[in-house]
Coordinates of C-alpha atoms in Angstrom, one line a residue:
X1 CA -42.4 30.8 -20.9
X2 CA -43.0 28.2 -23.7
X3 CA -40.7 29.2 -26.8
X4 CA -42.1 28.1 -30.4
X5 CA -40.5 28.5 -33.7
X6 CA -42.9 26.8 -35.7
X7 CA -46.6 25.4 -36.1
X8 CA -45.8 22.2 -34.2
X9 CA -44.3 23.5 -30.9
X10 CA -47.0 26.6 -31.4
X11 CA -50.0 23.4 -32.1
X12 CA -48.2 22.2 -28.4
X13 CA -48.6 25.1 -26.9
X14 CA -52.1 26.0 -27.5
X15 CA -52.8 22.7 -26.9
X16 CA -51.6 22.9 -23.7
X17 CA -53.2 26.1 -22.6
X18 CA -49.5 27.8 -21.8
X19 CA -49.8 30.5 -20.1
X20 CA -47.3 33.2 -22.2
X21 CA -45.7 31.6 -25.4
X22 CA -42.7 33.2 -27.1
X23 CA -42.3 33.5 -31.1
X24 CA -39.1 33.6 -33.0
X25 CA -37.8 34.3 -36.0
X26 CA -39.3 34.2 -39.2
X27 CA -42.5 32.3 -37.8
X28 CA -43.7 35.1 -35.9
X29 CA -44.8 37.0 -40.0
X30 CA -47.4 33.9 -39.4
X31 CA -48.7 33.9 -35.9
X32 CA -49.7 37.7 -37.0
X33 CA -51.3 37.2 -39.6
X34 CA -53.3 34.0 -38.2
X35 CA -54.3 36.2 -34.9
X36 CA -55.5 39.4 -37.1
X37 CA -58.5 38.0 -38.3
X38 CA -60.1 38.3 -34.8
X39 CA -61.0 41.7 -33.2
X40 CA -59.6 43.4 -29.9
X41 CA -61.3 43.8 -26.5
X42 CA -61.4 48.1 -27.4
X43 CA -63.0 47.0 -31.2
X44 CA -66.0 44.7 -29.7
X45 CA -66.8 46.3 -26.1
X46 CA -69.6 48.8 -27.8
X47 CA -70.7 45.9 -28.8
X48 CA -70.7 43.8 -26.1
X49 CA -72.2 46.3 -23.7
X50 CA -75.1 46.9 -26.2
X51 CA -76.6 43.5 -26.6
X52 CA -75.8 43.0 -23.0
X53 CA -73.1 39.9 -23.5
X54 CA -75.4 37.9 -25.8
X55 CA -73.0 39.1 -28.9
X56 CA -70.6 36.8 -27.1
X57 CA -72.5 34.0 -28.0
X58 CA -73.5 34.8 -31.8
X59 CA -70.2 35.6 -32.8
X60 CA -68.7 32.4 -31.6
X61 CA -71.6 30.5 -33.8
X62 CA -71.1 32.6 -36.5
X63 CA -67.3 32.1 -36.1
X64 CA -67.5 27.7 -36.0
X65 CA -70.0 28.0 -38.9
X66 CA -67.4 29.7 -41.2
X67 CA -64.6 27.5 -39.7
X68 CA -66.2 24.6 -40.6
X69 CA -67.0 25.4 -44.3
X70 CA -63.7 27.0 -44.6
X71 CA -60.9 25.9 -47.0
X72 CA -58.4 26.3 -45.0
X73 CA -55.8 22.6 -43.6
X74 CA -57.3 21.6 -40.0
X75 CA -53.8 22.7 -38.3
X76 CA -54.4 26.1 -39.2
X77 CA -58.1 26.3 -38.1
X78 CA -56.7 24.7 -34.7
X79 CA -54.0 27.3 -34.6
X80 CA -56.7 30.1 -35.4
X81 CA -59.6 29.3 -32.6
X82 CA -57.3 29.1 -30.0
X83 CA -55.3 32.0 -30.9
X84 CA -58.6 33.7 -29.7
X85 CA -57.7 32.9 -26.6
X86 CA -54.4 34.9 -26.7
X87 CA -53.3 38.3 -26.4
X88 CA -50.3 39.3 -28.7
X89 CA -47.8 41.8 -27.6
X90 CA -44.7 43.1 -30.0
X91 CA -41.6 43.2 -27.7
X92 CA -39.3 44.0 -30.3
X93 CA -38.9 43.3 -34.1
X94 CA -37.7 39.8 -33.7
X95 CA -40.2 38.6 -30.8
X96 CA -43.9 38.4 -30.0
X97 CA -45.6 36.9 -27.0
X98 CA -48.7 35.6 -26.6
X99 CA -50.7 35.2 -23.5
X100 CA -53.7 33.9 -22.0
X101 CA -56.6 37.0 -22.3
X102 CA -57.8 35.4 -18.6
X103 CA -54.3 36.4 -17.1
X104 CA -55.6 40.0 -17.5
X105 CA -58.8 39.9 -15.0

């Protein structure tokens, strides 16, 4: 398990594809609040099953069009589309993990 305490080692990480990546400290208040702008599996499956898939693909355009007119320094629109790759799961009040959605199939 890769353990990050700030944006670098967490930059690493995703980088790297790790499979299940431990937060910290005071740096997991971020990592939340970078991965709650994206919605979970239960929130988009209505969805998904309605437009058989093809929402997939609109929302991921509609996604990198707003990324790319965003505001917001390049590390933390790095940190944020591949945080859509993650799960994140509480395991206590000092500690999150993150891991790979594919490692739930």
């Amino acid at each position: 398990m890769f353990v990050a305490a700030n944006k670098d080692d967490l930059l690493m990480a995703l980088k790297n594809k790790e499979p299940y990546i431990l937060i910290k400290g005071d740096y997991k208040k971020e990592v939340i609040k970078l991965a709650d702008h994206s919605l979970s599996e239960k929130e988009t499956l209505g969805f998904d099953l309605g437009s058989a898939g093809t929402s997939n693909i609109l929302a991921e355009l509609f996604y990198q069009l707003a990324n790319k007119f965003s505001n917001k320094p390049d590390e933390i629109k790095t940190i944020e589309s591949k945080l859509r790759k993650y799960k994140l799961k509480k395991t206590n009040k000092d500690e999150i993990i993150l891991y790979l959605r594919q490692l739930d199939y």
